[in-house]
mmCIF file with all atom_site columns, C-alpha atoms and ligand atoms in Angstrom:
data_model
loop_
_atom_site.group_PDB
_atom_site.id
_atom_site.type_symbol
_atom_site.label_atom_id
_atom_site.label_alt_id
_atom_site.label_comp_id
_atom_site.label_asym_id
_atom_site.label_entity_id
_atom_site.label_seq_id
_atom_site.pdbx_PDB_ins_code
_atom_site.Cartn_x
_atom_site.Cartn_y
_atom_site.Cartn_z
_atom_site.occupancy
_atom_site.B_iso_or_equiv
_atom_site.pdbx_formal_charge
_atom_site.auth_seq_id
_atom_site.auth_comp_id
_atom_site.auth_asym_id
_atom_site.auth_atom_id
_atom_site.pdbx_PDB_model_num
ATOM   1   C  CA  . MET A 1 1  ? 81.670  85.928 92.154  1.00 0.00 ? 1017 MET A CA  1
ATOM   2   C  CA  . ARG A 1 2  ? 84.676  84.921 94.236  1.00 0.00 ? 1018 ARG A CA  1
ATOM   3   C  CA  . SER A 1 3  ? 86.610  81.760 93.663  1.00 0.00 ? 1019 SER A CA  1
ATOM   4   C  CA  . LYS A 1 4  ? 86.858  79.365 96.566  1.00 0.00 ? 1020 LYS A CA  1
ATOM   5   C  CA  . TYR A 1 5  ? 90.228  77.676 96.925  1.00 0.00 ? 1021 TYR A CA  1
ATOM   6   C  CA  . LEU A 1 6  ? 89.928  73.999 97.720  1.00 0.00 ? 1022 LEU A CA  1
ATOM   7   C  CA  . GLU A 1 7  ? 93.259  73.888 99.560  1.00 0.00 ? 1023 GLU A CA  1
ATOM   8   C  CA  . PRO A 1 8  ? 94.043  77.355 100.890 1.00 0.00 ? 1024 PRO A CA  1
ATOM   9   C  CA  . THR A 1 9  ? 97.617  77.964 101.994 1.00 0.00 ? 1025 THR A CA  1
ATOM   10  C  CA  . LEU A 1 10 ? 96.772  80.763 104.413 1.00 0.00 ? 1026 LEU A CA  1
ATOM   11  C  CA  . LYS A 1 11 ? 98.170  80.122 107.909 1.00 0.00 ? 1027 LYS A CA  1
ATOM   12  C  CA  . TYR A 1 12 ? 97.704  82.348 110.929 1.00 0.00 ? 1028 TYR A CA  1
ATOM   13  C  CA  . ASP A 1 13 ? 99.468  82.057 114.310 1.00 0.00 ? 1029 ASP A CA  1
ATOM   14  C  CA  . ALA A 1 14 ? 97.309  83.835 116.877 1.00 0.00 ? 1030 ALA A CA  1
ATOM   15  C  CA  . GLU A 1 15 ? 100.074 83.495 119.486 1.00 0.00 ? 1031 GLU A CA  1
ATOM   16  C  CA  . LEU A 1 16 ? 102.199 86.004 117.570 1.00 0.00 ? 1032 LEU A CA  1
ATOM   17  C  CA  . CYS A 1 17 ? 99.440  88.512 116.852 1.00 0.00 ? 1033 CYS A CA  1
ATOM   18  C  CA  . THR A 1 18 ? 99.740  91.946 118.475 1.00 0.00 ? 1034 THR A CA  1
ATOM   19  C  CA  . GLY A 1 19 ? 96.332  93.102 117.263 1.00 0.00 ? 1035 GLY A CA  1
ATOM   20  C  CA  . CYS A 1 20 ? 97.630  95.915 115.056 1.00 0.00 ? 1036 CYS A CA  1
ATOM   21  C  CA  . GLY A 1 21 ? 94.744  95.411 112.618 1.00 0.00 ? 1037 GLY A CA  1
ATOM   22  C  CA  . MET A 1 22 ? 96.763  95.624 109.413 1.00 0.00 ? 1038 MET A CA  1
ATOM   23  C  CA  . CYS A 1 23 ? 95.584  92.265 108.081 1.00 0.00 ? 1039 CYS A CA  1
ATOM   24  C  CA  . SER A 1 24 ? 91.921  93.203 108.297 1.00 0.00 ? 1040 SER A CA  1
ATOM   25  C  CA  . THR A 1 25 ? 92.683  96.632 106.838 1.00 0.00 ? 1041 THR A CA  1
ATOM   26  C  CA  . VAL A 1 26 ? 94.489  95.369 103.744 1.00 0.00 ? 1042 VAL A CA  1
ATOM   27  C  CA  . CYS A 1 27 ? 92.522  92.199 103.023 1.00 0.00 ? 1043 CYS A CA  1
ATOM   28  C  CA  . PRO A 1 28 ? 90.195  92.850 100.089 1.00 0.00 ? 1044 PRO A CA  1
ATOM   29  C  CA  . HIS A 1 29 ? 87.890  89.970 101.008 1.00 0.00 ? 1045 HIS A CA  1
ATOM   30  C  CA  . GLY A 1 30 ? 87.320  90.460 104.721 1.00 0.00 ? 1046 GLY A CA  1
ATOM   31  C  CA  . VAL A 1 31 ? 89.077  87.249 105.667 1.00 0.00 ? 1047 VAL A CA  1
ATOM   32  C  CA  . PHE A 1 32 ? 90.331  88.728 108.962 1.00 0.00 ? 1048 PHE A CA  1
ATOM   33  C  CA  . ALA A 1 33 ? 88.502  90.655 111.658 1.00 0.00 ? 1049 ALA A CA  1
ATOM   34  C  CA  . GLN A 1 34 ? 89.731  92.073 114.940 1.00 0.00 ? 1050 GLN A CA  1
ATOM   35  C  CA  . ASN A 1 35 ? 88.261  90.718 118.138 1.00 0.00 ? 1051 ASN A CA  1
ATOM   36  C  CA  . ASP A 1 36 ? 89.437  91.113 121.740 1.00 0.00 ? 1052 ASP A CA  1
ATOM   37  C  CA  . GLY A 1 37 ? 92.775  92.575 120.699 1.00 0.00 ? 1053 GLY A CA  1
ATOM   38  C  CA  . THR A 1 38 ? 93.788  89.959 118.156 1.00 0.00 ? 1054 THR A CA  1
ATOM   39  C  CA  . ALA A 1 39 ? 92.991  89.017 114.596 1.00 0.00 ? 1055 ALA A CA  1
ATOM   40  C  CA  . GLN A 1 40 ? 90.563  86.233 113.832 1.00 0.00 ? 1056 GLN A CA  1
ATOM   41  C  CA  . LEU A 1 41 ? 90.082  84.282 110.636 1.00 0.00 ? 1057 LEU A CA  1
ATOM   42  C  CA  . VAL A 1 42 ? 86.418  84.889 109.978 1.00 0.00 ? 1058 VAL A CA  1
ATOM   43  C  CA  . ARG A 1 43 ? 86.162  84.056 106.266 1.00 0.00 ? 1059 ARG A CA  1
ATOM   44  C  CA  . PRO A 1 44 ? 89.141  81.817 105.414 1.00 0.00 ? 1060 PRO A CA  1
ATOM   45  C  CA  . ALA A 1 45 ? 87.379  80.288 102.410 1.00 0.00 ? 1061 ALA A CA  1
ATOM   46  C  CA  . ASP A 1 46 ? 87.319  83.721 100.764 1.00 0.00 ? 1062 ASP A CA  1
ATOM   47  C  CA  . CYS A 1 47 ? 91.117  84.058 100.741 1.00 0.00 ? 1063 CYS A CA  1
ATOM   48  C  CA  . MET A 1 48 ? 92.393  84.468 97.187  1.00 0.00 ? 1064 MET A CA  1
ATOM   49  C  CA  . GLU A 1 49 ? 96.032  84.250 98.301  1.00 0.00 ? 1065 GLU A CA  1
ATOM   50  C  CA  . CYS A 1 50 ? 97.086  87.732 97.249  1.00 0.00 ? 1066 CYS A CA  1
ATOM   51  C  CA  . GLY A 1 51 ? 99.645  87.881 100.066 1.00 0.00 ? 1067 GLY A CA  1
ATOM   52  C  CA  . ALA A 1 52 ? 98.799  91.391 101.274 1.00 0.00 ? 1068 ALA A CA  1
ATOM   53  C  CA  . CYS A 1 53 ? 98.111  90.353 104.858 1.00 0.00 ? 1069 CYS A CA  1
ATOM   54  C  CA  . ALA A 1 54 ? 101.390 88.461 105.208 1.00 0.00 ? 1070 ALA A CA  1
ATOM   55  C  CA  . LEU A 1 55 ? 103.343 91.331 103.658 1.00 0.00 ? 1071 LEU A CA  1
ATOM   56  C  CA  . ASN A 1 56 ? 101.825 93.828 106.072 1.00 0.00 ? 1072 ASN A CA  1
ATOM   57  C  CA  . CYS A 1 57 ? 101.899 91.797 109.287 1.00 0.00 ? 1073 CYS A CA  1
ATOM   58  C  CA  . PRO A 1 58 ? 104.699 93.287 111.426 1.00 0.00 ? 1074 PRO A CA  1
ATOM   59  C  CA  . VAL A 1 59 ? 105.269 90.090 113.423 1.00 0.00 ? 1075 VAL A CA  1
ATOM   60  C  CA  . SER A 1 60 ? 105.020 87.496 110.630 1.00 0.00 ? 1076 SER A CA  1
ATOM   61  C  CA  . ALA A 1 61 ? 101.976 85.887 112.185 1.00 0.00 ? 1077 ALA A CA  1
ATOM   62  C  CA  . ILE A 1 62 ? 100.573 85.132 108.733 1.00 0.00 ? 1078 ILE A CA  1
ATOM   63  C  CA  . THR A 1 63 ? 101.995 83.022 105.938 1.00 0.00 ? 1079 THR A CA  1
ATOM   64  C  CA  . VAL A 1 64 ? 100.438 82.334 102.580 1.00 0.00 ? 1080 VAL A CA  1
ATOM   65  C  CA  . ASP A 1 65 ? 101.694 80.912 99.323  1.00 0.00 ? 1081 ASP A CA  1
ATOM   66  C  CA  . SER A 1 66 ? 100.782 83.841 97.146  1.00 0.00 ? 1082 SER A CA  1
ATOM   67  C  CA  . GLY A 1 67 ? 101.740 82.022 93.947  1.00 0.00 ? 1083 GLY A CA  1
ATOM   68  C  CA  . THR A 1 68 ? 101.119 84.358 91.048  1.00 0.00 ? 1084 THR A CA  1
ATOM   69  C  CA  . GLY A 1 69 ? 99.465  86.882 93.345  1.00 0.00 ? 1085 GLY A CA  1
ATOM   70  C  CA  . CYS A 1 70 ? 96.203  88.667 92.750  1.00 0.00 ? 1086 CYS A CA  1
ATOM   71  C  CA  . ALA A 1 71 ? 94.571  87.265 89.619  1.00 0.00 ? 1087 ALA A CA  1
ATOM   72  C  CA  . THR A 1 72 ? 92.672  90.495 89.002  1.00 0.00 ? 1088 THR A CA  1
ATOM   73  C  CA  . ALA A 1 73 ? 95.919  92.479 89.148  1.00 0.00 ? 1089 ALA A CA  1
ATOM   74  C  CA  . GLN A 1 74 ? 97.599  90.111 86.725  1.00 0.00 ? 1090 GLN A CA  1
ATOM   75  C  CA  . MET A 1 75 ? 94.788  90.550 84.206  1.00 0.00 ? 1091 MET A CA  1
ATOM   76  C  CA  . ILE A 1 76 ? 94.820  94.340 84.570  1.00 0.00 ? 1092 ILE A CA  1
ATOM   77  C  CA  . ALA A 1 77 ? 98.606  94.419 84.145  1.00 0.00 ? 1093 ALA A CA  1
ATOM   78  C  CA  . ALA A 1 78 ? 98.332  92.350 80.987  1.00 0.00 ? 1094 ALA A CA  1
ATOM   79  C  CA  . LEU A 1 79 ? 95.618  94.599 79.558  1.00 0.00 ? 1095 LEU A CA  1
ATOM   80  C  CA  . ARG A 1 80 ? 97.477  97.799 80.480  1.00 0.00 ? 1096 ARG A CA  1
ATOM   81  C  CA  . ARG A 1 81 ? 100.863 96.330 79.503  1.00 0.00 ? 1097 ARG A CA  1
ATOM   82  C  CA  . THR A 1 82 ? 102.368 97.444 82.815  1.00 0.00 ? 1098 THR A CA  1
ATOM   83  C  CA  . LYS A 1 83 ? 105.067 95.678 84.818  1.00 0.00 ? 1099 LYS A CA  1
ATOM   84  C  CA  . GLU A 1 84 ? 103.697 96.509 88.281  1.00 0.00 ? 1100 GLU A CA  1
ATOM   85  C  CA  . PRO A 1 85 ? 100.288 94.905 88.554  1.00 0.00 ? 1101 PRO A CA  1
ATOM   86  C  CA  . THR A 1 86 ? 97.638  96.240 90.865  1.00 0.00 ? 1102 THR A CA  1
ATOM   87  C  CA  . CYS A 1 87 ? 93.928  95.711 91.075  1.00 0.00 ? 1103 CYS A CA  1
ATOM   88  C  CA  . ASP A 1 88 ? 93.488  99.098 92.795  1.00 0.00 ? 1104 ASP A CA  1
ATOM   89  C  CA  . CYS A 1 89 ? 91.631  97.536 95.709  1.00 0.00 ? 1105 CYS A CA  1
ATOM   90  C  CA  . GLY A 1 90 ? 94.561  97.788 98.131  1.00 0.00 ? 1106 GLY A CA  1
ATOM   91  C  CA  . CYS A 1 91 ? 95.477  94.117 98.246  1.00 0.00 ? 1107 CYS A CA  1
ATOM   92  C  CA  . CYS A 1 92 ? 98.653  94.462 96.204  1.00 0.00 ? 1108 CYS A CA  1
HETATM 93  S  S1  . LIG B 2 .  ? 96.170  86.529 101.255 1.00 0.00 ? 1761 LIG B S1  1
HETATM 94  FE FE1 . LIG B 2 .  ? 94.961  88.314 100.544 1.00 0.00 ? 1761 LIG B FE1 1
HETATM 95  S  S2  . LIG B 2 .  ? 92.853  87.552 100.413 1.00 0.00 ? 1761 LIG B S2  1
HETATM 96  FE FE2 . LIG B 2 .  ? 93.994  86.066 101.663 1.00 0.00 ? 1761 LIG B FE2 1
HETATM 97  S  S3  . LIG B 2 .  ? 93.651  86.727 103.772 1.00 0.00 ? 1761 LIG B S3  1
HETATM 98  FE FE3 . LIG B 2 .  ? 95.560  87.687 103.060 1.00 0.00 ? 1761 LIG B FE3 1
HETATM 99  S  S4  . LIG B 2 .  ? 94.961  89.719 102.289 1.00 0.00 ? 1761 LIG B S4  1
HETATM 100 FE FE4 . LIG B 2 .  ? 93.098  88.450 102.444 1.00 0.00 ? 1761 LIG B FE4 1
HETATM 101 S  S1  . LIG B 2 .  ? 98.691  92.139 110.861 1.00 0.00 ? 1762 LIG B S1  1
HETATM 102 FE FE1 . LIG B 2 .  ? 99.590  90.493 112.130 1.00 0.00 ? 1762 LIG B FE1 1
HETATM 103 S  S2  . LIG B 2 .  ? 99.878  91.402 114.164 1.00 0.00 ? 1762 LIG B S2  1
HETATM 104 FE FE2 . LIG B 2 .  ? 98.489  92.752 113.020 1.00 0.00 ? 1762 LIG B FE2 1
HETATM 105 S  S3  . LIG B 2 .  ? 96.402  92.051 113.606 1.00 0.00 ? 1762 LIG B S3  1
HETATM 106 FE FE3 . LIG B 2 .  ? 96.978  90.954 111.719 1.00 0.00 ? 1762 LIG B FE3 1
HETATM 107 S  S4  . LIG B 2 .  ? 97.915  88.995 112.409 1.00 0.00 ? 1762 LIG B S4  1
HETATM 108 FE FE4 . LIG B 2 .  ? 97.861  90.410 114.171 1.00 0.00 ? 1762 LIG B FE4 1
#
């Protein structure tokens, strides 16, 4: 079950979007979708603030306070005792 953030920090400026599709490709929760040549926020409440979309947007149309990053990755890193966390879903 996904956590719903009460105050999401995800911000998207559609004026800057070139429609490259990277945000919808990398988002593990389907927050973005492509429509008519630009990205659209279709499931903003599902954002878990991993930061992958902002990192991969070539025109900085997306900002998000990623905080500690992907919670799943942090738990996996702790269990595996690795320094480069990843949840293996492509978000980080
Ligand atoms: S921060 Fe992560 S979960 Fe939120 S929209 Fe971007 S890629 Fe998706
Ligand atoms: S990654 Fe950036 S430029 Fe590409 S579709 Fe998403 S918001 Fe638009």
